[in-house]
C-alpha cells in the first residue's frame, strides 16, 4: 500500500509537470519527499506497535568513584586580518565527582542519590569503599530493557474473546518503574509483610538470572533462566475473570515474565490462582496454581515466593520470540490517515507551484 501511494504521487506529479512544463526540480523534489517520508512513517508506526519493555534481574558486582577535579583552560589569543588581536582569559573549570555501580543486568550505571535518599556530592562519598557500603556486593538488582514484540501487535494471539477490558477499570499497570537505580517492585497489590516479600522476590529473581556460560558463544555468559517472576493480588473475592483480564491488559506479559495472579478471601486464603507466561512448559503454570491453592493462607508470603521460585527453577523454559517472526504487522489506521494527508499535501503544493510557473 505504501509503495502504491508513492507511485500514485509520482504519476500525478509527472502528469502535472508534463502539462505545465514546469521545472523538473519541483517534480523530483516532491517525489523524493514522498518516497522518503511514506516508508519512514510506516517504519515508525511498526516500531511503536512492536516495541516492548522487559525486566532483567542481576546483582551489583562493581563500583567506581571518581574524585572531583579542576581543569585549567589556557588563555586563547585570536587575531583578525587587520592584525587586531584579542585574548580570552584563562579560567578554571570544576568537574564534579562521579559515582558508578556495575551490575550484571545493566552494566555501568551512574548514581546520584543513595538508596536512603541522600544526594551524592563532592564531599561524600570520597572513596570507592564508601560507595560500596551503599550498594554492597551481590545486592539484587533489576533494570528495564526494550525488545521487539510482534505478539503485542497481534492481539488475537492471546485475547480472551469473552473479556471486555472496559468492565475491569481498576486493573493494575505492568510493574516496570525503576526505583533507586536498581529496583523494580514486582509484587502488585497487597500482601502481608510486603517489604520483606519484595526483598525476597528480588533475591529469587536475581538467583534465577545469574550469569552462566553461553553454550552458543564460548567465552561469553548469559542469563540462566531468563525469567521475571511477578505476583499480582487483584483484590479480595474477585471473580476469576480478573486473571484473564489482567493477561489481556498486559498483552500476554513480556517474553521473560512468569506472572502469578490471584485473589484471596477474608482469611487471606487464595480463592483462585491464574498464572500466565510464554514458558514452553505449560505444566509449570498448573503446578504454581495447585501449590498456592493448597495453602491454608498466604500469611507467609516470603515462603510462597521461595517455593514458587523453586518450581520456576525446575521447569521454566522461556519461549523464543523468534517463533513469532511469521506475524505480519499491519500499519495502523492512524498512520495511514497521516500518510494520505501528507501525500495529498505534497501533490497539492507541488501542483500549485507548477501551475504558477506555467502561468508566469
Coordinates of C-alpha atoms in Angstrom, one line a residue:
X1 CA 0.0 0.0 0.0
X2 CA 2.8 2.4 0.9
X3 CA 4.5 1.8 -2.4
X4 CA 1.2 2.2 -4.3
X5 CA 0.7 5.6 -2.7
X6 CA 4.3 6.7 -3.6
X7 CA 3.8 5.5 -7.2
X8 CA 0.5 7.4 -7.3
X9 CA 2.2 10.6 -6.2
X10 CA 4.8 10.0 -8.9
X11 CA 2.2 9.6 -11.6
X12 CA 0.2 12.7 -10.5
X13 CA 3.2 14.9 -10.2
X14 CA 4.6 13.8 -13.6
X15 CA 1.2 14.4 -15.2
X16 CA 1.1 17.9 -13.9
X17 CA 4.7 18.5 -14.8
X18 CA 4.2 17.5 -18.5
X19 CA 1.0 19.5 -18.7
X20 CA 2.7 22.7 -17.4
X21 CA 6.3 22.1 -18.5
X22 CA 7.4 23.2 -15.0
X23 CA 10.9 22.8 -13.6
X24 CA 11.9 19.2 -13.2
X25 CA 13.3 20.1 -9.7
X26 CA 9.8 20.7 -8.4
X27 CA 8.6 17.3 -9.6
X28 CA 11.6 15.4 -8.5
X29 CA 11.7 17.1 -5.1
X30 CA 8.0 16.2 -4.4
X31 CA 8.5 12.5 -5.5
X32 CA 11.7 12.3 -3.3
X33 CA 9.8 13.6 -0.2
X34 CA 7.0 11.1 -0.8
X35 CA 9.4 8.2 -1.3
X36 CA 11.4 9.1 1.9
X37 CA 8.6 10.0 4.3
X38 CA 6.0 7.4 3.5
X39 CA 8.2 4.4 4.3
X40 CA 9.6 6.2 7.3
X41 CA 6.1 6.7 8.7
X42 CA 5.3 3.0 8.2
X43 CA 8.6 2.1 9.9
X44 CA 7.9 4.4 12.9
X45 CA 4.4 3.0 13.2
X46 CA 5.6 -0.6 13.1
X47 CA 8.2 0.1 15.7
X48 CA 5.7 1.8 18.0
X49 CA 3.5 -1.3 17.8
X50 CA 6.2 -3.8 18.4
X51 CA 8.5 -2.1 21.0
X52 CA 8.0 -3.7 24.5
X53 CA 9.9 -3.4 27.8
X54 CA 11.0 -6.4 29.8
X55 CA 12.7 -6.5 33.3
X56 CA 16.1 -8.1 33.8
X57 CA 17.5 -9.2 37.1
X58 CA 21.1 -9.2 38.3
X59 CA 23.5 -8.3 41.1
X60 CA 25.9 -5.5 42.0
X61 CA 29.4 -6.6 41.1
X62 CA 31.5 -3.4 40.9
X63 CA 31.9 0.2 41.9
X64 CA 33.7 3.3 40.5
X65 CA 34.3 6.6 42.3
X66 CA 36.0 9.5 40.6
X67 CA 37.0 12.4 42.7
X68 CA 36.2 16.0 41.7
X69 CA 38.9 17.9 39.9
X70 CA 39.6 21.3 38.5
X71 CA 40.8 21.8 34.9
X72 CA 42.8 24.9 33.8
X73 CA 42.0 26.3 30.4
X74 CA 44.8 28.3 28.9
X75 CA 44.2 31.9 27.6
X76 CA 43.4 32.0 23.9
X77 CA 44.5 34.8 21.6
X78 CA 42.9 35.4 18.2
X79 CA 43.8 38.0 15.6
X80 CA 41.8 39.4 12.7
X81 CA 43.1 40.0 9.1
X82 CA 43.9 43.6 10.1
X83 CA 46.1 42.4 13.0
X84 CA 43.7 43.4 15.7
X85 CA 44.1 40.8 18.4
X86 CA 42.0 39.9 21.4
X87 CA 42.7 37.4 24.3
X88 CA 40.2 35.3 26.1
X89 CA 41.5 35.0 29.7
X90 CA 42.3 31.6 31.1
X91 CA 39.9 30.1 33.6
X92 CA 39.4 27.1 35.9
X93 CA 36.6 24.6 35.2
X94 CA 35.3 22.4 38.0
X95 CA 34.3 18.8 37.4
X96 CA 32.0 17.2 39.9
X97 CA 32.8 13.9 41.5
X98 CA 31.1 10.9 39.7
X99 CA 30.0 7.6 41.1
X100 CA 29.1 4.4 39.2
X101 CA 27.9 0.9 40.1
X102 CA 28.3 -2.1 37.8
X103 CA 25.5 -4.7 37.6
X104 CA 25.3 -8.0 35.8
X105 CA 22.0 -7.0 34.2
X106 CA 22.5 -3.3 33.2
X107 CA 26.3 -2.8 33.1
X108 CA 27.8 0.5 34.4
X109 CA 25.1 2.8 36.0
X110 CA 25.9 6.3 37.2
X111 CA 24.2 7.0 40.6
X112 CA 23.4 10.4 42.0
X113 CA 21.3 9.6 45.1
X114 CA 21.9 7.0 47.8
X115 CA 19.3 4.3 48.5
X116 CA 18.1 6.2 51.6
X117 CA 17.6 9.4 49.6
X118 CA 20.8 11.4 50.3
X119 CA 22.3 13.2 47.4
X120 CA 25.8 12.3 46.4
X121 CA 28.2 15.2 46.1
X122 CA 31.9 16.2 46.1
X123 CA 32.2 15.7 49.8
X124 CA 30.6 12.3 50.0
X125 CA 31.3 9.6 49.2
X126 CA 35.1 10.2 48.9
X127 CA 36.2 6.7 48.1
X128 CA 35.1 3.6 46.2
X129 CA 34.9 1.8 49.6
X130 CA 32.4 4.3 50.8
X131 CA 30.4 3.8 47.6
X132 CA 30.5 0.0 48.2
X133 CA 28.8 0.4 51.6
X134 CA 25.8 2.0 49.9
X135 CA 25.4 -0.8 47.3
X136 CA 27.1 -3.9 48.8
X137 CA 28.4 -6.7 46.6
X138 CA 25.8 -9.1 45.3
X139 CA 22.9 -6.8 46.1
X140 CA 20.0 -7.9 43.9
X141 CA 19.3 -5.5 41.0
X142 CA 16.8 -5.0 38.2
X143 CA 16.6 -3.0 35.0
X144 CA 14.3 -2.4 32.1
X145 CA 15.2 -3.2 28.5
X146 CA 13.3 -2.8 25.2
X147 CA 12.9 -5.6 22.6
X148 CA 10.8 -6.3 19.5
X149 CA 7.5 -7.9 20.5
X150 CA 5.4 -8.7 17.4
X151 CA 2.9 -10.5 19.7
X152 CA 1.6 -7.3 21.2
X153 CA 0.8 -6.0 17.7
X154 CA -1.2 -9.2 17.0
X155 CA -3.7 -9.1 19.9
X156 CA -5.7 -12.1 18.7
X157 CA -2.9 -14.5 19.8
X158 CA -3.7 -14.2 23.5
X159 CA -7.0 -12.3 23.7
X160 CA -9.9 -13.9 25.6
X161 CA -12.9 -13.3 23.4
X162 CA -15.3 -13.1 26.3
X163 CA -13.4 -10.5 28.2
X164 CA -14.2 -6.8 27.9
X165 CA -11.5 -4.7 29.5
X166 CA -13.9 -1.8 29.9
X167 CA -15.5 -3.8 32.7
X168 CA -12.2 -4.0 34.6
X169 CA -11.2 -0.4 35.1
X170 CA -9.1 -0.9 38.2
X171 CA -6.7 -3.5 36.8
X172 CA -3.1 -2.6 37.8
X173 CA -0.5 -1.4 35.3
X174 CA 2.5 -3.5 34.4
X175 CA 5.3 -3.1 37.0
X176 CA 8.4 -1.7 35.3
X177 CA 9.0 1.6 37.0
X178 CA 12.7 1.9 38.3
X179 CA 13.4 2.8 41.9
X180 CA 16.8 3.8 43.3
X181 CA 18.5 2.8 40.0
X182 CA 18.4 -1.0 40.6
X183 CA 14.9 -1.9 41.9
X184 CA 11.6 -2.8 40.2
X185 CA 8.8 -3.7 42.6
X186 CA 7.3 -6.9 41.2
X187 CA 4.6 -7.5 43.8
X188 CA 1.4 -5.7 42.7
X189 CA -1.4 -5.3 45.3
X190 CA -1.5 -6.1 49.0
X191 CA 0.3 -9.0 50.7
X192 CA 1.3 -9.5 54.3
X193 CA 4.9 -8.3 55.1
X194 CA 5.2 -6.7 51.6
X195 CA 8.6 -5.1 52.2
X196 CA 10.3 -8.3 53.2
X197 CA 8.4 -10.1 50.3
X198 CA 9.8 -7.6 47.8
X199 CA 13.3 -8.2 49.1
X200 CA 12.9 -12.0 48.9
X201 CA 11.4 -11.7 45.3
X202 CA 14.4 -9.6 44.2
X203 CA 16.8 -12.2 45.6
X204 CA 14.9 -15.1 43.9
X205 CA 14.7 -13.3 40.5
X206 CA 18.4 -12.4 40.7
X207 CA 19.3 -16.0 41.5
X208 CA 17.2 -17.3 38.6
X209 CA 19.0 -14.9 36.3
X210 CA 22.6 -15.4 37.4
X211 CA 25.2 -15.4 34.7
X212 CA 26.1 -18.8 33.3
X213 CA 28.3 -19.9 30.3
X214 CA 26.6 -19.3 26.9
X215 CA 26.8 -22.7 25.0
X216 CA 26.3 -20.9 21.7
X217 CA 29.0 -18.3 22.4
X218 CA 32.1 -19.8 24.0
X219 CA 33.7 -17.4 26.5
X220 CA 30.5 -15.4 26.9
X221 CA 27.9 -15.6 29.6
X222 CA 24.1 -15.5 29.5
X223 CA 21.2 -15.1 32.0
X224 CA 20.4 -18.6 33.4
X225 CA 16.6 -18.9 33.3
X226 CA 15.8 -15.5 31.7
X227 CA 12.7 -15.2 33.8
X228 CA 11.0 -12.3 35.6
X229 CA 8.5 -13.5 38.4
X230 CA 5.7 -11.2 39.2
X231 CA 2.9 -11.7 41.8
X232 CA -0.4 -9.8 41.4
X233 CA -3.1 -9.7 44.1
X234 CA -6.1 -8.4 42.2
X235 CA -8.1 -8.0 45.5
X236 CA -10.5 -9.8 47.9
X237 CA -13.0 -12.2 46.5
X238 CA -12.6 -11.1 42.9
X239 CA -14.0 -13.2 40.0
X240 CA -11.5 -15.5 38.2
X241 CA -12.2 -13.4 35.1
X242 CA -9.9 -10.8 36.6
X243 CA -6.9 -13.1 35.9
X244 CA -7.9 -13.4 32.2
X245 CA -8.5 -9.6 32.0
X246 CA -5.1 -8.9 33.5
X247 CA -3.5 -11.1 30.9
X248 CA -5.3 -9.3 28.2
X249 CA -4.3 -5.8 29.6
X250 CA -0.7 -6.8 29.9
X251 CA -0.8 -8.3 26.4
X252 CA 0.2 -11.7 27.5
X253 CA 3.1 -10.4 29.5
X254 CA 6.7 -9.8 28.2
X255 CA 8.8 -12.7 26.9
X256 CA 10.5 -13.5 30.1
X257 CA 7.6 -13.0 32.5
X258 CA 6.1 -15.6 34.8
X259 CA 3.0 -13.8 36.2
X260 CA 1.1 -15.3 39.2
X261 CA -2.3 -13.5 39.6
X262 CA -4.6 -14.4 42.4
X263 CA -7.5 -13.3 44.6
X264 CA -7.9 -14.0 48.4
X265 CA -10.8 -14.3 50.8
X266 CA -11.2 -12.5 54.1
X267 CA -8.9 -15.1 55.8
X268 CA -6.1 -14.4 53.2
X269 CA -6.6 -17.8 51.6
X270 CA -6.3 -17.9 47.8
X271 CA -9.8 -18.4 46.2
X272 CA -8.3 -18.7 42.7
X273 CA -4.8 -18.5 41.1
X274 CA -4.1 -17.9 37.4
X275 CA -0.6 -18.0 36.0
X276 CA 0.4 -16.8 32.5
X277 CA 3.7 -16.9 30.8
X278 CA 5.4 -17.6 27.5
X279 CA 7.1 -20.6 29.0
X280 CA 7.4 -23.6 26.8
X281 CA 6.4 -25.8 29.8
X282 CA 2.7 -25.3 30.4
X283 CA 2.6 -27.7 33.4
X284 CA 4.6 -25.1 35.4
X285 CA 1.5 -22.8 35.4
X286 CA -0.7 -25.6 36.8
X287 CA 1.9 -26.6 39.5
X288 CA 2.2 -23.0 40.7
X289 CA -1.6 -22.7 40.8
X290 CA -2.1 -26.0 42.7
X291 CA 0.7 -25.2 45.2
X292 CA -0.8 -21.9 46.2
X293 CA -4.4 -23.2 46.2
X294 CA -3.4 -25.9 48.7
X295 CA -2.1 -23.5 51.2
X296 CA -4.2 -22.7 54.3
X297 CA -3.4 -19.0 53.8
X298 CA -0.9 -16.6 52.2
X299 CA 0.3 -15.0 55.5
X300 CA 3.9 -16.2 55.0
X301 CA 4.3 -14.7 51.5
X302 CA 8.1 -14.8 51.5
X303 CA 7.9 -18.6 51.8
X304 CA 5.4 -18.6 48.9
X305 CA 7.8 -16.7 46.8
X306 CA 10.7 -19.1 47.5
X307 CA 8.6 -22.2 46.8
X308 CA 7.2 -20.8 43.5
X309 CA 10.8 -19.8 42.7
X310 CA 11.8 -23.4 43.1
X311 CA 9.1 -24.5 40.7
X312 CA 10.3 -22.0 38.2
X313 CA 13.9 -23.1 38.6
X314 CA 12.9 -26.6 37.9
X315 CA 10.7 -26.2 34.9
X316 CA 10.7 -22.7 33.3
X317 CA 11.9 -22.6 29.7
X318 CA 11.4 -19.2 28.0
X319 CA 9.8 -19.3 24.6
X320 CA 11.9 -17.9 21.8
X321 CA 10.1 -14.9 20.3
X322 CA 11.7 -15.6 17.0
X323 CA 8.9 -18.2 16.7
X324 CA 6.6 -15.3 16.1
X325 CA 8.6 -13.8 13.2
X326 CA 5.9 -15.1 10.9
X327 CA 3.5 -12.5 12.2
X328 CA 2.6 -9.7 9.7
X329 CA 2.3 -6.3 11.4
X330 CA -0.3 -4.1 9.8
X331 CA 0.1 -0.4 9.6
X332 CA -2.3 1.3 11.9
X333 CA -5.3 3.3 10.6
X334 CA -3.9 6.5 12.2
X335 CA -0.6 6.1 10.3
X336 CA -2.5 5.5 7.0
X337 CA -4.5 8.7 7.6
X338 CA -1.4 10.7 8.2
X339 CA 0.3 9.2 5.1
X340 CA -2.7 10.1 2.9
X341 CA -2.8 13.6 4.2
X342 CA 0.9 14.1 3.8
X343 CA 1.0 12.8 0.2
X344 CA -2.2 14.8 -0.6
X345 CA -0.4 17.9 0.6
X346 CA 2.7 17.1 -1.4
X347 CA 0.6 16.7 -4.6
X348 CA -1.4 19.9 -4.0
X349 CA 1.5 22.1 -3.0
X350 CA 3.7 20.9 -5.9
X351 CA 0.8 21.2 -8.4
X352 CA 0.1 24.8 -7.2
X353 CA 3.8 25.8 -7.7
X354 CA 3.9 24.1 -11.1
X355 CA 0.8 26.0 -12.2
X356 CA 2.3 29.2 -11.0
X357 CA 5.4 28.5 -13.1
X358 CA 3.3 27.8 -16.1
X359 CA 1.1 30.9 -15.6
X360 CA 4.0 33.3 -15.3

